[in-house]
Short mmCIF file of C-alpha atoms and ligand atoms in Angstrom, two decimals:
data_model
loop_
_atom_site.label_atom_id
_atom_site.label_comp_id
_atom_site.label_asym_id
_atom_site.label_seq_id
_atom_site.Cartn_x
_atom_site.Cartn_y
_atom_site.Cartn_z
CA MET K 1 100.36 24.02 -65.97
CA SER K 2 101.70 20.96 -67.70
CA ALA K 3 105.34 19.80 -67.74
CA ASP K 4 107.28 18.34 -70.58
CA TYR K 5 107.96 14.65 -70.23
CA ILE K 6 110.90 13.46 -72.24
CA MET K 7 111.92 9.85 -72.25
CA VAL K 8 115.39 8.80 -73.46
CA GLY K 9 115.49 5.05 -74.13
CA GLY K 10 117.93 2.75 -75.76
CA PHE K 11 119.83 -0.41 -74.96
CA LEU K 12 122.30 -0.76 -72.02
CA GLY K 13 125.33 1.35 -72.39
CA ALA K 14 124.10 3.38 -75.36
CA GLY K 15 124.80 6.70 -73.57
CA LYS K 16 121.32 7.51 -72.17
CA THR K 17 122.58 9.02 -68.93
CA THR K 18 125.32 10.99 -70.64
CA ALA K 19 122.94 12.36 -73.24
CA MET K 20 120.26 13.14 -70.65
CA LEU K 21 122.73 15.18 -68.69
CA ARG K 22 123.60 17.04 -71.82
CA LEU K 23 119.95 17.74 -72.49
CA ALA K 24 119.49 18.83 -68.79
CA GLU K 25 122.36 21.34 -69.27
CA HIS K 26 120.83 22.65 -72.41
CA LEU K 27 117.32 23.05 -70.93
CA THR K 28 118.67 24.61 -67.75
CA ALA K 29 120.67 27.15 -69.80
CA GLY K 30 117.41 28.07 -71.49
CA GLY K 31 115.77 28.85 -68.10
CA ARG K 32 113.89 25.55 -67.70
CA ARG K 33 113.74 23.63 -64.39
CA VAL K 34 114.69 19.99 -64.89
CA GLY K 35 113.90 16.99 -62.77
CA LEU K 36 115.46 13.61 -63.63
CA ILE K 37 114.05 10.15 -63.13
CA THR K 38 116.33 7.12 -63.19
CA ASN K 39 115.12 3.58 -63.29
CA ASP K 40 116.52 0.18 -62.52
CA GLN K 41 115.48 -3.29 -61.55
CA SER K 42 117.20 -2.80 -58.23
CA HIS K 43 118.74 -0.06 -56.10
CA GLY K 44 122.38 1.05 -55.56
CA LEU K 45 122.54 2.80 -58.88
CA VAL K 46 125.59 4.22 -60.58
CA ASP K 47 123.35 6.51 -62.70
CA THR K 48 121.64 8.08 -59.63
CA SER K 49 125.05 8.85 -58.10
CA ILE K 50 126.28 10.45 -61.31
CA VAL K 51 123.18 12.59 -61.73
CA THR K 52 123.17 13.61 -58.09
CA ALA K 53 126.84 14.59 -58.28
CA ARG K 54 125.91 16.96 -61.18
CA GLY K 55 123.49 18.70 -58.87
CA TYR K 56 120.13 17.80 -60.57
CA PRO K 57 117.11 16.74 -58.46
CA VAL K 58 116.64 13.10 -59.17
CA GLU K 59 114.18 10.41 -58.23
CA GLU K 60 115.12 6.76 -58.57
CA ILE K 61 112.52 4.17 -59.48
CA THR K 62 113.72 0.73 -58.48
CA GLY K 63 112.44 -2.76 -58.39
CA GLY K 64 111.15 -2.87 -62.01
CA CYS K 65 110.83 -0.84 -65.17
CA PHE K 66 108.66 2.23 -65.68
CA CYS K 67 106.00 0.22 -67.49
CA CYS K 68 105.55 -2.24 -64.59
CA ARG K 69 105.82 0.52 -61.98
CA PHE K 70 103.71 3.12 -63.75
CA THR K 71 102.31 4.47 -60.55
CA SER K 72 105.73 5.00 -59.03
CA LEU K 73 106.66 6.96 -62.13
CA THR K 74 103.88 9.42 -61.58
CA ASP K 75 104.57 9.43 -57.83
CA ALA K 76 108.22 10.22 -58.54
CA ALA K 77 107.19 13.12 -60.75
CA ASP K 78 104.86 14.37 -57.97
CA ARG K 79 107.70 14.22 -55.44
CA LEU K 80 110.02 16.12 -57.71
CA THR K 81 107.32 18.66 -58.33
CA ARG K 82 106.92 19.21 -54.57
CA ASP K 83 110.65 19.57 -53.97
CA ALA K 84 112.02 21.20 -57.14
CA ARG K 85 108.99 22.23 -59.26
CA PRO K 86 110.50 21.06 -62.59
CA ASP K 87 108.81 22.13 -65.81
CA VAL K 88 110.65 19.33 -67.71
CA PHE K 89 111.00 15.72 -66.60
CA LEU K 90 113.78 13.67 -68.19
CA ALA K 91 113.29 9.94 -67.66
CA GLU K 92 115.71 7.17 -68.40
CA PRO K 93 114.05 3.77 -68.61
CA VAL K 94 115.97 0.56 -67.99
CA GLY K 95 118.10 -0.31 -70.95
CA SER K 96 116.64 -3.83 -71.36
CA CYS K 97 113.13 -2.43 -71.48
CA THR K 98 110.88 -1.97 -74.50
CA ASP K 99 107.16 -1.30 -75.49
CA LEU K 100 107.52 2.09 -73.83
CA LYS K 101 105.10 3.83 -76.19
CA ALA K 102 102.16 1.53 -75.31
CA THR K 103 102.96 1.10 -71.65
CA VAL K 104 104.27 4.56 -70.59
CA GLN K 105 103.80 7.27 -73.22
CA TYR K 106 100.26 6.56 -74.26
CA PRO K 107 98.98 5.98 -70.73
CA LEU K 108 100.69 9.21 -69.58
CA ARG K 109 99.05 11.05 -72.44
CA ARG K 110 95.63 9.50 -71.97
CA LEU K 111 95.43 9.52 -68.12
CA TYR K 112 97.58 12.53 -67.27
CA GLY K 113 97.27 14.57 -70.49
CA ASP K 114 96.63 17.71 -68.39
CA ASP K 115 99.80 17.28 -66.41
CA TYR K 116 102.34 16.18 -69.06
CA ARG K 117 103.20 17.09 -72.65
CA VAL K 118 104.81 13.83 -73.81
CA ALA K 119 107.75 14.28 -76.25
CA PRO K 120 108.58 11.86 -79.08
CA LEU K 121 110.37 8.74 -77.96
CA SER K 122 114.11 8.93 -78.43
CA VAL K 123 116.07 5.66 -78.59
CA LEU K 124 119.85 5.97 -78.32
CA VAL K 125 122.14 3.61 -80.12
CA ASP K 126 125.75 2.68 -79.56
CA PRO K 127 127.13 2.60 -83.06
CA GLN K 128 129.50 -0.29 -82.57
CA ARG K 129 126.82 -2.46 -81.03
CA ALA K 130 124.38 -1.44 -83.76
CA ALA K 131 126.89 -2.28 -86.49
CA ARG K 132 127.18 -5.77 -85.13
CA VAL K 133 123.43 -6.26 -84.65
CA LEU K 134 122.72 -4.96 -88.15
CA GLY K 135 125.40 -7.27 -89.66
CA LEU K 136 127.77 -4.43 -90.81
CA GLU K 137 130.53 -5.61 -88.59
CA ALA K 138 131.64 -9.03 -87.33
CA GLY K 139 132.15 -9.65 -83.55
CA ARG K 140 130.52 -10.96 -80.48
CA SER K 141 126.97 -10.06 -79.91
CA PHE K 142 124.00 -11.29 -77.88
CA SER K 143 121.71 -14.32 -78.44
CA PRO K 144 118.61 -13.94 -80.66
CA LYS K 145 116.09 -13.27 -77.88
CA VAL K 146 118.21 -10.47 -76.39
CA LEU K 147 118.48 -9.08 -79.92
CA TYR K 148 114.63 -9.31 -80.19
CA VAL K 149 114.44 -6.72 -77.28
CA TYR K 150 117.12 -4.60 -78.96
CA GLU K 151 115.33 -4.45 -82.25
CA LYS K 152 111.98 -3.85 -80.59
CA GLN K 153 113.44 -0.80 -78.90
CA LEU K 154 114.39 0.61 -82.29
CA GLU K 155 111.18 -0.38 -83.92
CA GLU K 156 109.09 1.75 -81.58
CA ALA K 157 111.44 4.79 -81.65
CA ASP K 158 110.15 8.13 -83.04
CA LEU K 159 113.75 9.30 -83.08
CA ILE K 160 116.73 7.00 -83.45
CA VAL K 161 119.64 8.78 -82.05
CA ILE K 162 122.89 7.26 -83.23
CA ASN K 163 125.26 8.33 -80.41
CA LYS K 164 129.06 8.30 -80.03
CA MET K 165 129.63 9.71 -83.60
CA ASP K 166 133.07 10.76 -82.41
CA LEU K 167 133.99 7.08 -82.66
CA LEU K 168 132.88 6.75 -86.32
CA SER K 169 134.59 7.54 -89.61
CA ALA K 170 132.51 9.37 -92.27
CA ALA K 171 132.10 6.17 -94.13
CA GLN K 172 131.02 4.11 -91.08
CA ARG K 173 128.52 6.82 -90.17
CA THR K 174 127.04 6.87 -93.71
CA ASP K 175 126.73 3.02 -93.76
CA LEU K 176 125.21 2.88 -90.37
CA GLU K 177 122.64 5.73 -91.00
CA ARG K 178 121.66 4.02 -94.25
CA ALA K 179 121.29 0.54 -92.60
CA VAL K 180 119.22 2.04 -89.71
CA ARG K 181 116.99 3.94 -92.08
CA ALA K 182 116.46 0.87 -94.25
CA ARG K 183 115.53 -1.31 -91.31
CA PHE K 184 113.46 1.18 -89.32
CA PRO K 185 111.94 3.42 -91.99
CA HIS K 186 109.31 5.12 -89.87
CA ALA K 187 111.87 6.71 -87.43
CA ASP K 188 113.68 10.00 -87.77
CA VAL K 189 117.48 9.34 -87.57
CA VAL K 190 119.95 11.75 -86.05
CA THR K 191 123.58 11.14 -85.39
CA VAL K 192 125.18 12.89 -82.39
CA SER K 193 127.99 12.70 -79.82
CA ALA K 194 126.72 13.18 -76.28
CA ARG K 195 130.44 13.28 -75.29
CA THR K 196 131.65 16.05 -77.60
CA GLY K 197 128.31 17.79 -78.06
CA ALA K 198 128.33 17.35 -81.77
CA ASN K 199 124.92 17.65 -83.47
CA LEU K 200 123.06 17.58 -80.13
CA GLN K 201 121.12 20.75 -81.06
CA ASP K 202 119.72 18.85 -83.97
CA TRP K 203 118.35 16.15 -81.62
CA PHE K 204 117.18 18.67 -79.00
CA GLY K 205 115.22 20.61 -81.62
CA ARG K 206 113.28 17.53 -82.60
CA LEU K 207 112.05 16.95 -79.06
CA SER K 208 109.54 19.68 -79.14
CA ALA K 209 107.54 17.93 -81.93
CA PRO K 210 104.30 16.35 -80.76
CA LEU K 211 104.22 12.66 -80.07
CA THR K 212 103.51 10.83 -83.33
CA ALA K 213 100.05 9.34 -83.42
CA ARG K 214 100.72 5.83 -84.62
CA SER K 215 99.59 2.50 -83.14
CA ALA K 216 101.96 0.73 -80.92
CA MET K 217 104.04 -2.11 -82.31
CA GLU K 218 103.20 -5.72 -81.60
CA VAL K 219 105.30 -7.33 -78.91
CA ASP K 220 105.55 -11.01 -78.12
CA TYR K 221 105.84 -10.77 -74.34
CA ASP K 222 107.06 -14.36 -74.05
CA VAL K 223 110.06 -13.69 -76.18
CA TYR K 224 110.53 -10.23 -74.61
CA ALA K 225 110.53 -11.79 -71.08
CA GLU K 226 112.90 -14.56 -72.07
CA GLY K 227 115.29 -12.11 -73.84
CA GLU K 228 115.29 -9.81 -70.85
CA ALA K 229 115.90 -12.64 -68.45
CA LEU K 230 118.93 -13.85 -70.40
CA LEU K 231 120.71 -10.80 -68.99
CA GLY K 232 122.10 -11.13 -65.57
CA TRP K 233 122.32 -8.11 -63.20
CA LEU K 234 124.61 -7.55 -60.29
CA ASN K 235 124.52 -4.46 -58.13
CA ALA K 236 126.99 -4.22 -55.26
CA THR K 237 128.00 -1.42 -52.91
CA LEU K 238 131.22 -1.72 -50.96
CA LEU K 239 133.12 0.47 -48.55
CA LEU K 240 136.78 0.64 -49.48
CA SER K 241 139.51 1.62 -47.01
CA ALA K 242 143.27 1.56 -47.10
CA PRO K 243 146.12 2.31 -44.67
CA ALA K 244 147.60 4.82 -47.15
CA PRO K 245 146.09 7.03 -49.88
CA PHE K 246 145.66 5.23 -53.17
CA ASP K 247 144.86 6.21 -56.84
CA GLY K 248 141.13 5.52 -57.18
CA ASN K 249 141.13 6.08 -60.97
CA LEU K 250 143.75 3.45 -61.48
CA PHE K 251 142.11 1.14 -58.93
CA LEU K 252 138.82 1.21 -61.03
CA GLN K 253 140.77 0.50 -64.22
CA ARG K 254 142.48 -2.50 -62.59
CA LEU K 255 139.26 -3.77 -61.17
CA ALA K 256 137.51 -3.42 -64.53
CA GLY K 257 140.38 -5.30 -66.21
CA ALA K 258 140.33 -8.18 -63.66
CA VAL K 259 136.60 -8.64 -63.94
CA ARG K 260 136.59 -8.32 -67.73
CA ASP K 261 139.32 -10.92 -68.11
CA ARG K 262 137.22 -13.34 -66.12
CA LEU K 263 134.06 -12.64 -68.07
CA ALA K 264 135.93 -12.93 -71.40
CA ALA K 265 137.42 -16.26 -70.39
CA ALA K 266 133.95 -17.49 -69.58
CA GLY K 267 132.66 -16.29 -73.00
CA ILE K 268 130.28 -13.72 -71.46
CA GLU K 269 129.19 -10.66 -73.44
CA ILE K 270 129.04 -7.52 -71.28
CA ALA K 271 126.06 -5.16 -71.94
CA HIS K 272 127.21 -2.51 -69.47
CA PHE K 273 129.66 -2.69 -66.58
CA LYS K 274 129.75 0.55 -64.70
CA MET K 275 131.30 1.60 -61.39
CA THR K 276 131.53 4.76 -59.35
CA LEU K 277 133.97 5.48 -56.57
CA ALA K 278 133.10 8.33 -54.17
CA PRO K 279 135.74 9.30 -51.59
CA ASP K 280 134.34 9.56 -48.03
CA THR K 281 135.26 13.30 -47.97
CA GLY K 282 134.46 15.91 -50.54
CA ALA K 283 132.04 15.69 -53.49
CA ASP K 284 134.36 14.08 -56.07
CA LEU K 285 133.29 11.04 -58.04
CA ALA K 286 135.10 8.68 -60.40
CA VAL K 287 133.08 6.77 -63.00
CA LEU K 288 134.20 3.80 -65.09
CA ASN K 289 132.22 2.22 -67.97
CA LEU K 290 132.76 -0.75 -70.23
CA VAL K 291 130.00 -1.40 -72.80
CA ARG K 292 131.17 -4.60 -74.43
CA THR K 293 133.55 -7.38 -73.36
CA GLY K 294 135.93 -6.49 -76.23
CA GLY K 295 135.73 -2.77 -75.66
CA ARG K 296 137.89 -0.33 -73.76
CA ALA K 297 137.18 0.58 -70.14
CA GLU K 298 136.52 4.36 -70.03
CA SER K 299 136.59 6.87 -67.23
CA PRO K 300 134.41 9.90 -68.11
CA TYR K 301 134.84 11.24 -64.58
CA ARG K 302 138.09 10.96 -62.65
CA LEU K 303 139.07 11.74 -59.09
CA ALA K 304 141.31 14.76 -58.63
CA ASP K 305 143.14 13.36 -55.55
CA ASP K 306 144.09 9.94 -54.08
CA LEU K 307 141.75 8.65 -51.41
CA ARG K 308 141.98 6.49 -48.23
CA ALA K 309 138.38 5.50 -48.03
CA GLY K 310 135.28 5.66 -50.21
CA GLU K 311 132.16 4.00 -51.51
CA LEU K 312 132.37 1.71 -54.52
CA ILE K 313 129.21 0.98 -56.47
CA VAL K 314 129.34 -1.81 -59.08
CA ASN K 315 126.48 -2.26 -61.67
CA LEU K 316 127.10 -5.11 -64.11
CA ARG K 317 124.66 -6.20 -66.81
CA ALA K 318 125.82 -9.08 -68.99
CA GLU K 319 124.32 -12.07 -70.81
CA SER K 320 125.02 -14.69 -68.18
CA ASP K 321 123.78 -16.52 -65.09
CA PRO K 322 123.78 -13.88 -62.38
CA GLU K 323 125.36 -16.37 -59.94
CA LEU K 324 128.37 -16.62 -62.25
CA LEU K 325 128.56 -12.89 -62.69
CA LYS K 326 128.67 -12.45 -58.97
CA ALA K 327 131.32 -15.12 -58.53
CA LEU K 328 133.55 -13.71 -61.26
CA THR K 329 133.18 -10.12 -60.16
CA PHE K 330 133.92 -10.83 -56.49
CA ASP K 331 136.86 -12.98 -57.52
CA GLY K 332 138.27 -10.09 -59.58
CA LEU K 333 137.56 -7.72 -56.68
CA GLU K 334 139.32 -10.03 -54.23
CA GLN K 335 142.44 -10.17 -56.47
CA VAL K 336 142.70 -6.41 -56.92
CA THR K 337 141.91 -5.41 -53.30
CA ARG K 338 144.61 -7.96 -52.22
CA GLU K 339 147.21 -6.55 -54.58
CA TRP K 340 146.36 -2.95 -53.59
CA ARG K 341 146.07 -3.74 -49.83
CA VAL K 342 142.63 -2.20 -49.85
CA THR K 343 139.90 -3.56 -47.57
CA ALA K 344 136.40 -3.93 -49.11
CA ALA K 345 133.45 -4.24 -46.76
CA LEU K 346 130.26 -5.28 -48.47
CA GLU K 347 127.30 -2.99 -47.80
CA HIS K 348 124.78 -4.34 -50.30
CA SER K 349 124.74 -6.88 -53.06
CA GLU K 350 122.04 -8.28 -55.32
CA HIS K 351 122.20 -10.43 -58.39
CA PHE K 352 119.26 -11.60 -60.40
CA ARG K 353 117.59 -11.95 -63.80
CA PRO K 354 114.86 -9.35 -64.50
CA GLY K 355 111.34 -10.73 -63.87
CA ARG K 356 108.75 -10.99 -66.61
CA PRO K 357 107.48 -7.56 -67.56
CA GLU K 358 103.88 -7.10 -66.46
CA PRO K 359 102.84 -3.55 -67.53
CA THR K 360 100.43 -1.64 -65.38
CA HIS K 361 98.75 -0.32 -68.51
CA ARG K 362 99.07 -1.22 -72.20
CA MET K 363 97.34 1.09 -74.67
CA ALA K 364 97.84 0.28 -78.33
CA THR K 365 96.93 3.78 -79.56
CA PRO K 366 97.72 7.26 -78.34
N1 GTP P 1 132.89 7.99 -77.24
C1 GTP P 1 131.66 8.33 -76.74
N2 GTP P 1 131.28 7.69 -75.55
C2 GTP P 1 130.13 8.07 -75.07
C3 GTP P 1 129.21 8.97 -75.70
N3 GTP P 1 128.11 9.08 -74.96
C4 GTP P 1 128.24 8.23 -73.93
N4 GTP P 1 129.48 7.58 -73.94
C5 GTP P 1 130.06 6.62 -73.10
O1 GTP P 1 129.29 5.39 -73.13
C6 GTP P 1 129.27 4.76 -71.86
C7 GTP P 1 127.91 4.54 -71.39
O2 GTP P 1 127.23 5.74 -71.19
P1 GTP P 1 125.94 5.88 -70.24
O3 GTP P 1 125.49 7.24 -70.43
O4 GTP P 1 126.27 5.43 -68.87
O5 GTP P 1 124.95 4.82 -70.95
P2 GTP P 1 123.54 4.41 -70.55
O6 GTP P 1 122.77 4.10 -71.81
O7 GTP P 1 122.92 5.38 -69.60
O8 GTP P 1 123.78 3.00 -69.83
P3 GTP P 1 122.76 2.13 -68.88
O9 GTP P 1 122.07 3.10 -67.95
O10 GTP P 1 123.58 1.16 -68.18
O11 GTP P 1 121.79 1.49 -69.82
C8 GTP P 1 130.06 5.72 -70.93
O12 GTP P 1 131.43 5.31 -70.91
C9 GTP P 1 129.91 7.03 -71.64
O13 GTP P 1 131.01 7.88 -71.30
C10 GTP P 1 129.70 9.60 -76.90
O14 GTP P 1 129.09 10.45 -77.52
N5 GTP P 1 130.94 9.22 -77.32
MG1 MG P 2 122.16 5.10 -67.67
#
């Protein structure tokens, strides 16, 4: 029996995890068994804690993207199969990754065609980020090599899913759809809101189409590697404790503000700054996201009660030297914990630039 394999790509912060959870709900409601696969360059992942908190079986692939860790991808699917027997795998690749058709979808289809039915590649888009990249709106963006990766992601998409339509006026939506279609004419374009659920059925319906049989795009791996390496990554896990209960939701907002102020002053563009705070008792989880330096910090999940102790996970991806990201983040953390009389004990911290992508397989045709 073969399982569906659905990959939901897109740049950092586009809404992949949010949309994948929606898709998981939809499939589960239809009687399917879903297994999720998250992916990151390193461990200590906000996404894994979000997905786990929602009760889905999840496997985390760390230490590189799916394409470079192809074997771990199929191993993860095997482990999920042993434990939860999913008939649909939903996989979220790293948001700075591209060339997924040639390095993941086509190899899966050719080497494991009996095990997986590979769905069309969806690439999610944050509309405000896309409006800047496509020149519809002025504002801070990334440097050209990072934008090379961004545009390659869209170029290979079968389905470009413009997400966050709840943030768009009718005119903005029309302009963006028109610009995306003009620039990427081979892709189907659908506009949705993973947050409100608007139009999601339209996207879900297109996922059962067969994978389009076209040759993979050309990719200059030197430019891709340099573009990806311009993004600095910081993952940190800390144990927070305080003498008296404190408001974890507000704490995350203040911390985001303190770190953002420092990054803004240094002229650094955030790709995605995300944090979770999990109290040491109960199963509650607060999440905070900020997807551009000039954007608003959002809390899609909030804690119901104050906490005295809990685990804070910080994942920051921004165009900067990772050393500087670390220094500015820990400086912001130091200020906020001091003001709040919260003690932060460091459990784990890593900061780095992603290494050059070296795919396990690259197949130019399906
Ligand atoms: N307004 C709005 N916000 C959304 C929507 N979908 C996702 N978001 C928000 O966008 C932010 C990023 O969402 P994620 O799902 O974490 O994005 P991602 O693509 O998985 O991010 P990475 O894994 O870091 O690449 C969060 O604050 C989400 O709540 C949407 O439809 N509308
Ligand atoms: Mg994600």
